[in-house]
Amino acid sequence: MAPLAFVSTPFRSPLRFALAAAFSLCCVAAEAKGDAWSGCRAADPDKRIEGCGEVIARGDKETKPNRVAAHVNRGGAYHAKGDYERALADFDKALEIDPNSAVALADRAAAYRAKGDFDHAIADYDKLVAAQPKAAAYLGRGGAYQGKGDLDKAIADYDKALELDKKSAAALSNRGRAYRAKGDLDRALADFDAAIKLEPKSAQAYLNRAALYQARGDLDHALADYDKAIASDGKLAIAYNNRGLALHAKGDFDRAIADFGKAVAIDAKYARAYLNRANAYRGKRDLEHAKPDLEQALSLDPALAAAKKGLDEVTKQLAARAAAAPAQ
């Protein structure tokens, strides 16, 4: 049988708005002009892109802070849509207009990190730390170092962030993940515990701790934390997927299948959840249901070797079963 496809909780960095706020340089238009500024401040990324585009098109008719604000806001919208190249272009333009904009620099660093360009992200965070050594800058740079796999430097930055902000649950959670990656599970658990004390309703905090318990084989504690995560936020596909894996490991295939089903209902492109559900069906010897899930996993992620291997095995098993069946 193919191995279970465990999915760890993803690295969480501060929200771009929290980062920006940390540098106390706020980009706000002095006066709204028609609907353009309303759109430029909208929560919906497409509306923000449209509104900010109208403001940017006014050129020098807008004040310098307003032009910076429009590029930063549109860049943030592109970032939210995963269009990092356009986001970076807007942040570059904002910094061209105002080279001292900490907000634009912080957002550009976050976009570089999201893109996986950790060296450029670190360079921007270095400038932020030099200009205004705030907790958010150390936290962001720690995330970039962690992305590069430089866990010791990441931990050092998280330490500094916590010196500046002892109540930073994000710093605790991310340091815990770094300790876990180093194999220091006791320190990781201590950080996750502390993060949960600070944010007892945070689904992500429970997911982090649950993943650690699961990795240690402590399935009962893992399940309890997944339950809490789902109670806090029932729309996290990863929580259902990972709880399903814990249930599978305990031999509870029916409940595992139900959880994997919830995961793919939330995220129809979750290839590993289809693979995991197929494995649970295989645990029940229900090959007829396993096969379409393996096919779906492979169609979503053709590079998913475990799905290809599983599909080959199930196809052969079904053929052997058909051959052994008595003739009608």
PDB file of C-alpha atoms in Angstrom, residues 63-217:
ATOM      1  CA  THR A  63      -0.020  63.713  -3.936  1.00  0.00           C
ATOM      2  CA  LYS A  64       3.180  61.733  -3.459  1.00  0.00           C
ATOM      3  CA  PRO A  65       1.797  59.832  -0.401  1.00  0.00           C
ATOM      4  CA  ASN A  66      -1.356  58.996  -2.334  1.00  0.00           C
ATOM      5  CA  ARG A  67       0.602  57.615  -5.267  1.00  0.00           C
ATOM      6  CA  VAL A  68       2.656  55.468  -2.894  1.00  0.00           C
ATOM      7  CA  ALA A  69      -0.541  54.303  -1.200  1.00  0.00           C
ATOM      8  CA  ALA A  70      -2.152  53.360  -4.511  1.00  0.00           C
ATOM      9  CA  HIS A  71       0.843  51.292  -5.634  1.00  0.00           C
ATOM     10  CA  VAL A  72       1.142  49.619  -2.226  1.00  0.00           C
ATOM     11  CA  ASN A  73      -2.558  48.788  -2.112  1.00  0.00           C
ATOM     12  CA  ARG A  74      -2.611  47.453  -5.670  1.00  0.00           C
ATOM     13  CA  GLY A  75       0.560  45.488  -5.008  1.00  0.00           C
ATOM     14  CA  GLY A  76      -1.092  43.948  -1.979  1.00  0.00           C
ATOM     15  CA  ALA A  77      -4.076  42.945  -4.098  1.00  0.00           C
ATOM     16  CA  TYR A  78      -1.831  41.295  -6.678  1.00  0.00           C
ATOM     17  CA  HIS A  79      -0.026  39.511  -3.832  1.00  0.00           C
ATOM     18  CA  ALA A  80      -3.345  38.220  -2.519  1.00  0.00           C
ATOM     19  CA  LYS A  81      -4.094  36.809  -5.988  1.00  0.00           C
ATOM     20  CA  GLY A  82      -0.686  35.124  -6.171  1.00  0.00           C
ATOM     21  CA  ASP A  83       0.531  37.429  -8.969  1.00  0.00           C
ATOM     22  CA  TYR A  84       3.892  38.156  -7.381  1.00  0.00           C
ATOM     23  CA  GLU A  85       5.529  39.722 -10.435  1.00  0.00           C
ATOM     24  CA  ARG A  86       2.897  42.454 -10.684  1.00  0.00           C
ATOM     25  CA  ALA A  87       2.930  42.881  -6.919  1.00  0.00           C
ATOM     26  CA  LEU A  88       6.693  43.395  -6.960  1.00  0.00           C
ATOM     27  CA  ALA A  89       6.417  45.858  -9.831  1.00  0.00           C
ATOM     28  CA  ASP A  90       3.990  47.973  -7.789  1.00  0.00           C
ATOM     29  CA  PHE A  91       6.145  47.864  -4.676  1.00  0.00           C
ATOM     30  CA  ASP A  92       9.189  48.801  -6.766  1.00  0.00           C
ATOM     31  CA  LYS A  93       7.278  51.800  -8.132  1.00  0.00           C
ATOM     32  CA  ALA A  94       6.170  52.822  -4.640  1.00  0.00           C
ATOM     33  CA  LEU A  95       9.804  52.734  -3.497  1.00  0.00           C
ATOM     34  CA  GLU A  96      10.855  54.689  -6.565  1.00  0.00           C
ATOM     35  CA  ILE A  97       8.420  57.412  -5.515  1.00  0.00           C
ATOM     36  CA  ASP A  98       9.419  57.213  -1.845  1.00  0.00           C
ATOM     37  CA  PRO A  99      12.616  55.243  -1.125  1.00  0.00           C
ATOM     38  CA  ASN A 100      11.965  55.628   2.617  1.00  0.00           C
ATOM     39  CA  SER A 101       8.553  53.918   2.614  1.00  0.00           C
ATOM     40  CA  ALA A 102       8.862  51.169   5.216  1.00  0.00           C
ATOM     41  CA  VAL A 103       5.393  49.935   4.281  1.00  0.00           C
ATOM     42  CA  ALA A 104       6.353  49.377   0.640  1.00  0.00           C
ATOM     43  CA  LEU A 105       9.648  47.765   1.673  1.00  0.00           C
ATOM     44  CA  ALA A 106       7.907  45.410   4.126  1.00  0.00           C
ATOM     45  CA  ASP A 107       5.332  44.429   1.528  1.00  0.00           C
ATOM     46  CA  ARG A 108       7.996  43.868  -1.124  1.00  0.00           C
ATOM     47  CA  ALA A 109       9.933  41.653   1.282  1.00  0.00           C
ATOM     48  CA  ALA A 110       6.771  39.642   1.973  1.00  0.00           C
ATOM     49  CA  ALA A 111       6.118  39.244  -1.768  1.00  0.00           C
ATOM     50  CA  TYR A 112       9.679  38.053  -2.373  1.00  0.00           C
ATOM     51  CA  ARG A 113       9.276  35.530   0.447  1.00  0.00           C
ATOM     52  CA  ALA A 114       5.954  34.290  -0.903  1.00  0.00           C
ATOM     53  CA  LYS A 115       7.552  33.913  -4.342  1.00  0.00           C
ATOM     54  CA  GLY A 116      10.367  31.859  -2.818  1.00  0.00           C
ATOM     55  CA  ASP A 117      13.018  34.492  -3.557  1.00  0.00           C
ATOM     56  CA  PHE A 118      14.428  34.374  -0.046  1.00  0.00           C
ATOM     57  CA  ASP A 119      17.681  36.208  -0.737  1.00  0.00           C
ATOM     58  CA  HIS A 120      15.910  39.322  -2.005  1.00  0.00           C
ATOM     59  CA  ALA A 121      13.433  39.066   0.880  1.00  0.00           C
ATOM     60  CA  ILE A 122      16.275  38.928   3.405  1.00  0.00           C
ATOM     61  CA  ALA A 123      17.953  41.935   1.776  1.00  0.00           C
ATOM     62  CA  ASP A 124      14.751  43.953   2.194  1.00  0.00           C
ATOM     63  CA  TYR A 125      14.263  42.787   5.767  1.00  0.00           C
ATOM     64  CA  ASP A 126      17.875  43.749   6.512  1.00  0.00           C
ATOM     65  CA  LYS A 127      17.037  47.312   5.446  1.00  0.00           C
ATOM     66  CA  LEU A 128      13.926  47.299   7.612  1.00  0.00           C
ATOM     67  CA  VAL A 129      15.830  46.035  10.639  1.00  0.00           C
ATOM     68  CA  ALA A 130      18.494  48.700  10.113  1.00  0.00           C
ATOM     69  CA  ALA A 131      15.924  51.493   9.746  1.00  0.00           C
ATOM     70  CA  GLN A 132      13.378  50.440  12.352  1.00  0.00           C
ATOM     71  CA  PRO A 133      14.224  47.266  14.304  1.00  0.00           C
ATOM     72  CA  LYS A 134      10.642  46.176  14.953  1.00  0.00           C
ATOM     73  CA  ALA A 135       9.455  42.688  15.905  1.00  0.00           C
ATOM     74  CA  ALA A 136       7.652  42.300  12.571  1.00  0.00           C
ATOM     75  CA  ALA A 137      10.886  42.810  10.614  1.00  0.00           C
ATOM     76  CA  TYR A 138      12.699  40.122  12.595  1.00  0.00           C
ATOM     77  CA  LEU A 139       9.691  37.845  12.275  1.00  0.00           C
ATOM     78  CA  GLY A 140       9.583  38.319   8.506  1.00  0.00           C
ATOM     79  CA  ARG A 141      13.314  37.802   8.099  1.00  0.00           C
ATOM     80  CA  GLY A 142      13.116  34.713  10.279  1.00  0.00           C
ATOM     81  CA  GLY A 143      10.503  33.345   7.903  1.00  0.00           C
ATOM     82  CA  ALA A 144      12.784  33.976   4.940  1.00  0.00           C
ATOM     83  CA  TYR A 145      15.699  32.237   6.657  1.00  0.00           C
ATOM     84  CA  GLN A 146      13.378  29.363   7.526  1.00  0.00           C
ATOM     85  CA  GLY A 147      12.316  29.156   3.891  1.00  0.00           C
ATOM     86  CA  LYS A 148      15.990  28.821   2.926  1.00  0.00           C
ATOM     87  CA  GLY A 149      16.453  26.081   5.503  1.00  0.00           C
ATOM     88  CA  ASP A 150      18.770  28.198   7.662  1.00  0.00           C
ATOM     89  CA  LEU A 151      17.019  27.239  10.877  1.00  0.00           C
ATOM     90  CA  ASP A 152      19.573  28.639  13.310  1.00  0.00           C
ATOM     91  CA  LYS A 153      19.365  32.137  11.826  1.00  0.00           C
ATOM     92  CA  ALA A 154      15.574  31.820  11.734  1.00  0.00           C
ATOM     93  CA  ILE A 155      15.460  30.918  15.416  1.00  0.00           C
ATOM     94  CA  ALA A 156      17.789  33.812  16.263  1.00  0.00           C
ATOM     95  CA  ASP A 157      15.413  36.227  14.507  1.00  0.00           C
ATOM     96  CA  TYR A 158      12.375  34.738  16.246  1.00  0.00           C
ATOM     97  CA  ASP A 159      14.232  35.139  19.554  1.00  0.00           C
ATOM     98  CA  LYS A 160      14.785  38.810  18.751  1.00  0.00           C
ATOM     99  CA  ALA A 161      11.154  39.256  17.729  1.00  0.00           C
ATOM    100  CA  LEU A 162      10.080  37.804  21.077  1.00  0.00           C
ATOM    101  CA  GLU A 163      12.453  40.111  22.947  1.00  0.00           C
ATOM    102  CA  LEU A 164      10.663  43.026  21.320  1.00  0.00           C
ATOM    103  CA  ASP A 165       7.168  41.536  21.581  1.00  0.00           C
ATOM    104  CA  LYS A 166       6.783  38.853  24.247  1.00  0.00           C
ATOM    105  CA  LYS A 167       3.173  38.276  23.188  1.00  0.00           C
ATOM    106  CA  SER A 168       3.914  37.426  19.570  1.00  0.00           C
ATOM    107  CA  ALA A 169       2.111  34.140  19.028  1.00  0.00           C
ATOM    108  CA  ALA A 170       3.361  34.133  15.428  1.00  0.00           C
ATOM    109  CA  ALA A 171       6.979  34.238  16.574  1.00  0.00           C
ATOM    110  CA  LEU A 172       6.351  31.404  19.028  1.00  0.00           C
ATOM    111  CA  SER A 173       4.573  29.289  16.420  1.00  0.00           C
ATOM    112  CA  ASN A 174       7.214  29.828  13.773  1.00  0.00           C
ATOM    113  CA  ARG A 175      10.078  29.231  16.204  1.00  0.00           C
ATOM    114  CA  GLY A 176       8.316  26.044  17.277  1.00  0.00           C
ATOM    115  CA  ARG A 177       8.189  24.922  13.654  1.00  0.00           C
ATOM    116  CA  ALA A 178      11.888  25.673  13.277  1.00  0.00           C
ATOM    117  CA  TYR A 179      12.701  23.665  16.410  1.00  0.00           C
ATOM    118  CA  ARG A 180      10.560  20.832  15.104  1.00  0.00           C
ATOM    119  CA  ALA A 181      12.457  20.872  11.804  1.00  0.00           C
ATOM    120  CA  LYS A 182      15.708  20.619  13.806  1.00  0.00           C
ATOM    121  CA  GLY A 183      14.312  17.625  15.694  1.00  0.00           C
ATOM    122  CA  ASP A 184      14.088  19.486  19.018  1.00  0.00           C
ATOM    123  CA  LEU A 185      10.536  18.387  19.752  1.00  0.00           C
ATOM    124  CA  ASP A 186      10.517  19.383  23.418  1.00  0.00           C
ATOM    125  CA  ARG A 187      11.316  23.021  22.628  1.00  0.00           C
ATOM    126  CA  ALA A 188       8.873  22.938  19.736  1.00  0.00           C
ATOM    127  CA  LEU A 189       6.094  21.694  21.992  1.00  0.00           C
ATOM    128  CA  ALA A 190       6.883  24.359  24.603  1.00  0.00           C
ATOM    129  CA  ASP A 191       6.575  27.065  21.947  1.00  0.00           C
ATOM    130  CA  PHE A 192       3.320  25.670  20.594  1.00  0.00           C
ATOM    131  CA  ASP A 193       1.908  25.471  24.127  1.00  0.00           C
ATOM    132  CA  ALA A 194       2.877  29.105  24.737  1.00  0.00           C
ATOM    133  CA  ALA A 195       1.334  30.210  21.434  1.00  0.00           C
ATOM    134  CA  ILE A 196      -1.942  28.512  22.343  1.00  0.00           C
ATOM    135  CA  LYS A 197      -1.978  30.251  25.729  1.00  0.00           C
ATOM    136  CA  LEU A 198      -1.681  33.578  23.919  1.00  0.00           C
ATOM    137  CA  GLU A 199      -4.258  32.701  21.249  1.00  0.00           C
ATOM    138  CA  PRO A 200      -6.517  29.962  22.638  1.00  0.00           C
ATOM    139  CA  LYS A 201      -8.933  30.307  19.716  1.00  0.00           C
ATOM    140  CA  SER A 202      -6.318  30.083  16.975  1.00  0.00           C
ATOM    141  CA  ALA A 203      -6.957  27.143  14.675  1.00  0.00           C
ATOM    142  CA  GLN A 204      -3.429  27.428  13.282  1.00  0.00           C
ATOM    143  CA  ALA A 205      -1.894  27.154  16.756  1.00  0.00           C
ATOM    144  CA  TYR A 206      -3.738  23.894  17.405  1.00  0.00           C
ATOM    145  CA  LEU A 207      -2.784  22.609  13.956  1.00  0.00           C
ATOM    146  CA  ASN A 208       0.890  23.208  14.708  1.00  0.00           C
ATOM    147  CA  ARG A 209       0.728  21.324  17.981  1.00  0.00           C
ATOM    148  CA  ALA A 210      -1.406  18.549  16.528  1.00  0.00           C
ATOM    149  CA  ALA A 211       1.138  17.987  13.749  1.00  0.00           C
ATOM    150  CA  LEU A 212       3.886  17.638  16.348  1.00  0.00           C
ATOM    151  CA  TYR A 213       1.873  15.164  18.413  1.00  0.00           C
ATOM    152  CA  GLN A 214       1.069  13.233  15.242  1.00  0.00           C
ATOM    153  CA  ALA A 215       4.738  13.091  14.263  1.00  0.00           C
ATOM    154  CA  ARG A 216       5.530  11.688  17.725  1.00  0.00           C
ATOM    155  CA  GLY A 217       2.827   9.035  17.382  1.00  0.00           C
TER     156      GLY A 217
END
